[in-house]
Amino acid sequence: FSTCGTIVSSRVVVDYSTGQSKGSGFVKFSTVDEAQVAIHKLNGQGGILVKFADKDVGQAPRAAAPATGRAPSSNLYVTGLPSPEADQASLHGMFEALGLSVLRSRVIPDTRGT
């Protein structure tokens, strides 16, 4: 990830009741361009899916800039992480292996029970 850019934050979604990873998370880069580079380099590698995270509830993450002309966010949605072993450390490691530095991360419990 070192060739992609600087990671501002990362979050792993975990099951609220078990505390185990649900196999997905979010990674925020310092710029949209860096996020786009990460999508091109990582999407499909090792079975993971990397897309822009949508701000609008109920919309699926997108792989490229939306057709509406809105600028994409620098926040990415990552799924296909090795669940239930995935945690902040493994998400960090995945990005640091590419040379990106992670400034902040946290685990997000899924309170929906799904």
Coordinates of C-alpha atoms in Angstrom, one line a residue:
F1 CA 0.0 0.0 0.0
S2 CA 3.0 2.3 0.2
T3 CA 2.6 3.2 -3.4
C4 CA -1.1 4.1 -2.9
G5 CA -0.8 6.8 -0.3
T6 CA -1.4 7.7 3.4
I7 CA -4.1 5.9 5.4
V8 CA -5.9 8.3 7.7
S9 CA -8.0 5.7 9.5
S10 CA -9.2 2.1 9.3
R11 CA -12.1 0.3 10.9
V12 CA -13.0 -3.4 11.0
V13 CA -16.7 -4.4 11.4
V14 CA -17.1 -7.0 14.2
D15 CA -20.1 -9.0 15.4
Y16 CA -21.5 -7.3 18.5
S17 CA -22.2 -10.5 20.3
T18 CA -19.1 -12.5 19.5
G19 CA -16.5 -9.7 19.0
Q20 CA -15.3 -11.5 15.9
S21 CA -14.7 -9.9 12.5
K22 CA -17.5 -9.9 10.0
G23 CA -14.9 -9.9 7.2
S24 CA -15.3 -6.3 6.2
G25 CA -14.1 -2.8 7.1
F26 CA -13.4 0.7 6.0
V27 CA -10.1 2.4 5.1
K28 CA -9.8 6.2 4.7
F29 CA -7.0 7.7 2.6
S30 CA -5.8 11.3 2.8
T31 CA -6.9 11.9 -0.8
V32 CA -9.4 10.5 -3.3
D33 CA -6.6 9.9 -5.8
E34 CA -4.8 7.6 -3.2
A35 CA -8.1 5.8 -2.6
Q36 CA -8.5 5.2 -6.4
V37 CA -4.9 3.8 -6.6
A38 CA -5.7 1.4 -3.7
I39 CA -8.8 0.2 -5.5
H40 CA -6.9 -0.5 -8.7
K41 CA -4.1 -2.3 -6.9
L42 CA -6.0 -4.3 -4.3
N43 CA -9.5 -5.0 -5.7
G44 CA -9.7 -8.7 -6.4
Q45 CA -6.4 -9.6 -4.8
G46 CA -6.6 -12.6 -2.5
G47 CA -10.4 -12.6 -2.7
I48 CA -10.9 -9.1 -1.3
L49 CA -13.3 -6.5 -2.7
V50 CA -12.3 -2.9 -2.5
K51 CA -14.7 -0.1 -3.5
F52 CA -15.5 3.5 -2.6
A53 CA -17.7 3.6 0.5
D54 CA -21.0 5.3 -0.2
K55 CA -22.2 8.1 2.1
D56 CA -25.8 7.4 1.2
V57 CA -27.6 4.7 3.2
G58 CA -29.0 1.9 1.2
Q59 CA -26.7 2.3 -1.8
A60 CA -24.1 -0.3 -2.7
P61 CA -20.4 0.8 -2.6
R62 CA -19.1 1.7 -6.1
A63 CA -15.9 0.9 -7.9
A64 CA -15.5 4.2 -9.6
A65 CA -16.7 7.8 -9.5
P66 CA -20.5 8.0 -9.6
A67 CA -22.3 9.0 -12.8
T68 CA -24.0 11.8 -10.9
G69 CA -20.9 13.9 -11.1
R70 CA -20.4 13.9 -7.3
A71 CA -16.8 13.6 -6.2
P72 CA -16.1 10.2 -4.6
S73 CA -14.9 10.0 -1.0
S74 CA -11.4 9.0 0.0
N75 CA -13.1 6.4 2.2
L76 CA -13.0 2.8 0.9
Y77 CA -15.2 -0.3 1.8
V78 CA -13.2 -3.5 2.0
T79 CA -14.8 -6.9 2.2
G80 CA -13.6 -10.5 1.9
L81 CA -11.2 -10.2 4.8
P82 CA -10.4 -13.5 6.5
S83 CA -13.3 -13.7 9.0
P84 CA -13.3 -14.2 12.0
E85 CA -9.6 -13.7 12.2
A86 CA -9.6 -10.2 10.7
D87 CA -8.9 -7.5 13.1
Q88 CA -7.3 -4.0 13.1
A89 CA -3.8 -5.5 13.1
S90 CA -4.5 -7.6 10.0
L91 CA -6.2 -4.7 8.2
H92 CA -3.2 -2.5 9.1
G93 CA -0.8 -5.2 7.9
M94 CA -2.5 -5.5 4.6
F95 CA -2.1 -1.8 3.9
E96 CA 1.4 -1.5 5.5
A97 CA 2.6 -4.3 3.3
L98 CA 2.2 -1.9 0.5
G99 CA 4.1 0.8 2.3
L100 CA 1.2 2.8 3.6
S101 CA 1.3 4.2 7.1
V102 CA -1.9 3.9 9.2
L103 CA -2.5 6.9 11.4
R104 CA -5.6 5.6 13.2
S105 CA -7.9 2.6 13.4
R106 CA -10.8 1.1 15.4
V107 CA -13.0 -1.9 15.5
I108 CA -16.7 -1.2 14.9
P109 CA -19.3 -3.6 16.5
D110 CA -22.2 -4.5 14.3
T111 CA -25.2 -3.8 16.6
R112 CA -27.7 -4.9 14.0
G113 CA -27.1 -8.5 14.9
T114 CA -26.7 -9.6 11.3

